[in-house]
mmCIF file of C-alpha atoms and ligand atoms in Angstrom:
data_model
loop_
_atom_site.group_PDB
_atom_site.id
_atom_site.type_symbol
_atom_site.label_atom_id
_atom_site.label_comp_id
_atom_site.label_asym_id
_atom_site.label_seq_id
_atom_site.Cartn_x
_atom_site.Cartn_y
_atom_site.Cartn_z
ATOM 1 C CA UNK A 1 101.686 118.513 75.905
ATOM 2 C CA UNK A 2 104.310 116.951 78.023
ATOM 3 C CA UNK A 3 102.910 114.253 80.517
ATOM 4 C CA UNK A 4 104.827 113.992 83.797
ATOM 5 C CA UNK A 5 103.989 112.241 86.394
ATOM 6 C CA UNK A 6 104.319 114.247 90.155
ATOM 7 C CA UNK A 7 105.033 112.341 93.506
ATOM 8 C CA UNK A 8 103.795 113.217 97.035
ATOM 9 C CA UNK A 9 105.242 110.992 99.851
ATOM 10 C CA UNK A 10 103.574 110.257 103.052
ATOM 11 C CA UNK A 11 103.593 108.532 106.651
ATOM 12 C CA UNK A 12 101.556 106.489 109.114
ATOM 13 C CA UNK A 13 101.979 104.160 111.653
ATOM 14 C CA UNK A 14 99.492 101.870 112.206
ATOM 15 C CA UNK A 15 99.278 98.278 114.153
ATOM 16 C CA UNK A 16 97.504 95.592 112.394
ATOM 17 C CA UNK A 17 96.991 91.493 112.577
ATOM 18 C CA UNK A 18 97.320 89.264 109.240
ATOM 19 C CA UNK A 19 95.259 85.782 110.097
ATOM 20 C CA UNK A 20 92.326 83.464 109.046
ATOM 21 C CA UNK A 21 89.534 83.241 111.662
ATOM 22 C CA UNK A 22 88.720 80.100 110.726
ATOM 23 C CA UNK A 23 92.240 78.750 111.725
ATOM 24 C CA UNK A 24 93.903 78.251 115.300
ATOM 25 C CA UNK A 25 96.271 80.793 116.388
ATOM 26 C CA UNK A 26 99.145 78.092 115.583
ATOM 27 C CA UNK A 27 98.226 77.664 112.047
ATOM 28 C CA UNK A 28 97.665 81.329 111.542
ATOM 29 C CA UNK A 29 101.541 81.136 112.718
ATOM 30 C CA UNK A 30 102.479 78.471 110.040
ATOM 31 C CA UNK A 31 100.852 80.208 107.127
ATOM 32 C CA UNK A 32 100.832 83.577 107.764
ATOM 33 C CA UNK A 33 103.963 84.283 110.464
ATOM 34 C CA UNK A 34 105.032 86.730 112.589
ATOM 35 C CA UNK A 35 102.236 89.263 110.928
ATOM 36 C CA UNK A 36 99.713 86.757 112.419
ATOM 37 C CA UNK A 37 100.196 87.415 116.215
ATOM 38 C CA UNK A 38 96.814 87.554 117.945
ATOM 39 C CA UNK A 39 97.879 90.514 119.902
ATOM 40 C CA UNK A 40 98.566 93.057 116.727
ATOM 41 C CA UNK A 41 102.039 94.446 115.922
ATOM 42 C CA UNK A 42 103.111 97.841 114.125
ATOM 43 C CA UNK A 43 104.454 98.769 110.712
ATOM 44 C CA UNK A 44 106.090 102.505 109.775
ATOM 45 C CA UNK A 45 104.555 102.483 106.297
ATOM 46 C CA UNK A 46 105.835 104.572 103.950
ATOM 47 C CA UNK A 47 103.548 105.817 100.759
ATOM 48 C CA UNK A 48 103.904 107.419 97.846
ATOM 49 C CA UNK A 49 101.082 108.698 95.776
ATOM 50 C CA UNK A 50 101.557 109.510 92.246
ATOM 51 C CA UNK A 51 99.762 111.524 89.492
ATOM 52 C CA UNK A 52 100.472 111.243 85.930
ATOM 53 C CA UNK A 53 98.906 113.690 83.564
ATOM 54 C CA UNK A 54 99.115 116.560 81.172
ATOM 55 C CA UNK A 55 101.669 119.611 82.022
ATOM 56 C CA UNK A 56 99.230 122.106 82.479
ATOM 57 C CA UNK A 57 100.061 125.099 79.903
ATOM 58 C CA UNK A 58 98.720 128.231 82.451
ATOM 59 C CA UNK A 59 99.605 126.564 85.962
ATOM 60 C CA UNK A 60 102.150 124.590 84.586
ATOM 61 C CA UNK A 61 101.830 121.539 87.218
ATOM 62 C CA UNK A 62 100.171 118.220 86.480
ATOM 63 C CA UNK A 63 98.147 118.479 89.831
ATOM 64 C CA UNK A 64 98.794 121.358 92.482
ATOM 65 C CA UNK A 65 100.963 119.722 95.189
ATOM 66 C CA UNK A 66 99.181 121.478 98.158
ATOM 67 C CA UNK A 67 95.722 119.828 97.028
ATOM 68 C CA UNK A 68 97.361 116.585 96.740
ATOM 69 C CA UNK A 69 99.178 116.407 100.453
ATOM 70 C CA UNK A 70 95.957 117.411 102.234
ATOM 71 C CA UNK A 71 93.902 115.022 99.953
ATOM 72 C CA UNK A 72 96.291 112.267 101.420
ATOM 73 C CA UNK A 73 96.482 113.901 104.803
ATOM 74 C CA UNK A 74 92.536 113.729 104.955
ATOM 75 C CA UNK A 75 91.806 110.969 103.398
ATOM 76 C CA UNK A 76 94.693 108.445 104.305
ATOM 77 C CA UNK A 77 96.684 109.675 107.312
ATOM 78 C CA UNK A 78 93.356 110.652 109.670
ATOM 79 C CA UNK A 79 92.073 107.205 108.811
ATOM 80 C CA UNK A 80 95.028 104.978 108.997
ATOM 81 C CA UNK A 81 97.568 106.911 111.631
ATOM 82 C CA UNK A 82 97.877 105.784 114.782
ATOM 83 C CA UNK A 83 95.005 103.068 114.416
ATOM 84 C CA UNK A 84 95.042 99.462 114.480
ATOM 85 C CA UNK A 85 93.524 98.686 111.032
ATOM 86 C CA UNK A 86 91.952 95.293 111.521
ATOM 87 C CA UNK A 87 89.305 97.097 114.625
ATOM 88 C CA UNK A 88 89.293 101.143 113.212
ATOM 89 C CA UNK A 89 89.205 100.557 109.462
ATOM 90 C CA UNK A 90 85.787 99.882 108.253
ATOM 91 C CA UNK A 91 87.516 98.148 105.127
ATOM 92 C CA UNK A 92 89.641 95.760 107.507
ATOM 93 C CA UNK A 93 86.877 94.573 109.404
ATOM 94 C CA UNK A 94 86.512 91.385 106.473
ATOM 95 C CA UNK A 95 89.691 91.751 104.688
ATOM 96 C CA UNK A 96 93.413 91.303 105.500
ATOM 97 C CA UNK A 97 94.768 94.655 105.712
ATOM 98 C CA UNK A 98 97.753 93.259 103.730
ATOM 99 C CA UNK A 99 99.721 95.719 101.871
ATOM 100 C CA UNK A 100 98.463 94.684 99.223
ATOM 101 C CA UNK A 101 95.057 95.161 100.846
ATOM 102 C CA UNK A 102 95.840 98.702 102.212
ATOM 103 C CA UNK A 103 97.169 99.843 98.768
ATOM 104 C CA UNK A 104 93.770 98.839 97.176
ATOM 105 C CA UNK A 105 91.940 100.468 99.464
ATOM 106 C CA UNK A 106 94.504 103.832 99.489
ATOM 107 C CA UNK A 107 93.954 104.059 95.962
ATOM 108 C CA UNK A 108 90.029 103.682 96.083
ATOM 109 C CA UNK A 109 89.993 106.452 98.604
ATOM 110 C CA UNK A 110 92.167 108.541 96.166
ATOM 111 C CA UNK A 111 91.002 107.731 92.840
ATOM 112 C CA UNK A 112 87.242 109.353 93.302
ATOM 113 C CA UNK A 113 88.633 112.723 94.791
ATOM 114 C CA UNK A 114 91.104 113.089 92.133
ATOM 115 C CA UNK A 115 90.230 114.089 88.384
ATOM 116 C CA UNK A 116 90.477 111.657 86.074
ATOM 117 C CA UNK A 117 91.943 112.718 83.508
ATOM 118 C CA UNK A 118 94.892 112.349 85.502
ATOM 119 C CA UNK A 119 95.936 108.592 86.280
ATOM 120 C CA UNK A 120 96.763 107.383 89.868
ATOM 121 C CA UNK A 121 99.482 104.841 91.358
ATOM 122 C CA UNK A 122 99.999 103.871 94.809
ATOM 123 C CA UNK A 123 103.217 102.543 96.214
ATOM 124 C CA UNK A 124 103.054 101.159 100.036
ATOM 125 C CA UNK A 125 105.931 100.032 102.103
ATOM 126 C CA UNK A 126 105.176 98.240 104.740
ATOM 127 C CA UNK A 127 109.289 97.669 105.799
ATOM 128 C CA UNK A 128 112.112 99.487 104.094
ATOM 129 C CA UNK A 129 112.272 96.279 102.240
ATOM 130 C CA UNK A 130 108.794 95.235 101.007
ATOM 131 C CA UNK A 131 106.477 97.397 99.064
ATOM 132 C CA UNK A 132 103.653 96.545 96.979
ATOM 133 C CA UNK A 133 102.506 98.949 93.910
ATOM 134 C CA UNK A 134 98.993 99.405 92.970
ATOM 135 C CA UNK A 135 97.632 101.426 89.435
ATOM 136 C CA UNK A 136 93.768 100.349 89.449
ATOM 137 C CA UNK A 137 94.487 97.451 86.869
HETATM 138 NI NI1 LIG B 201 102.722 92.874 109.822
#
């Protein structure tokens, strides 16, 4: 059987602060810029979930497109859009939500509702120009 892999993009805006607690708000500015300000700032991020598996021979999809957008709109977009991830995100409250960091935790949040026979890869962009890719590795 062929194995394609199928591609569901998605949307949320959320605010978040990148910063060390144990530093002063000026170092925070040094090491981590702009995405350190102590009063938050937003990011449009961008995602793109993809499923790699088998061509089913009677449905003929890999994974039923429908399933996968409300998995993401349940699971991603209620918890992350329109929230400032560092105070609403129970997995931000100890860890940077970097991209890399949000990507992680997208594809944790993915990976157990999603059979797994079928293999799972997140791509995040947090601008139009920086993205991060995550597979579970
Ligand atoms: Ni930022």
């Amino acid at each position: 059987m062929p194995r394609v892999t199928v591609h569901r993009k998605a949307h949320f805006n959320a605010a978040h602060r990148i910063f060390n607690k144990e530093w002063s708000d000026q170092k925070n500015l040094e090491f981590f810029g702009k995405c350190s300000n102590p009063n938050y700032h937003g990011h449009n991020y961008d995602l793109i979930v993809s499923v790699t598996g088998e061509v089913d021979p009677v449905s003929g999809f890999v994974m039923d497109l429908s399933i996968l957008r409300r998995l993401i709109k349940s699971e991603i977009e209620e918890a992350f859009d329109h929230k400032n991830l560092n105070v609403e995100v129970s997995e931000f409250k100890k860890m940077n939500p970097t991209a890399e960091n949000i990507a992680v935790v997208i594809y944790d949040k993915l990976r157990v509702k999603i059979d797994e026979k079928l293999d799972l890869s997140i791509k995040l962009y947090e601008t139009p120009r920086n993205f991060v890719t995550y597979s579970g590795e």
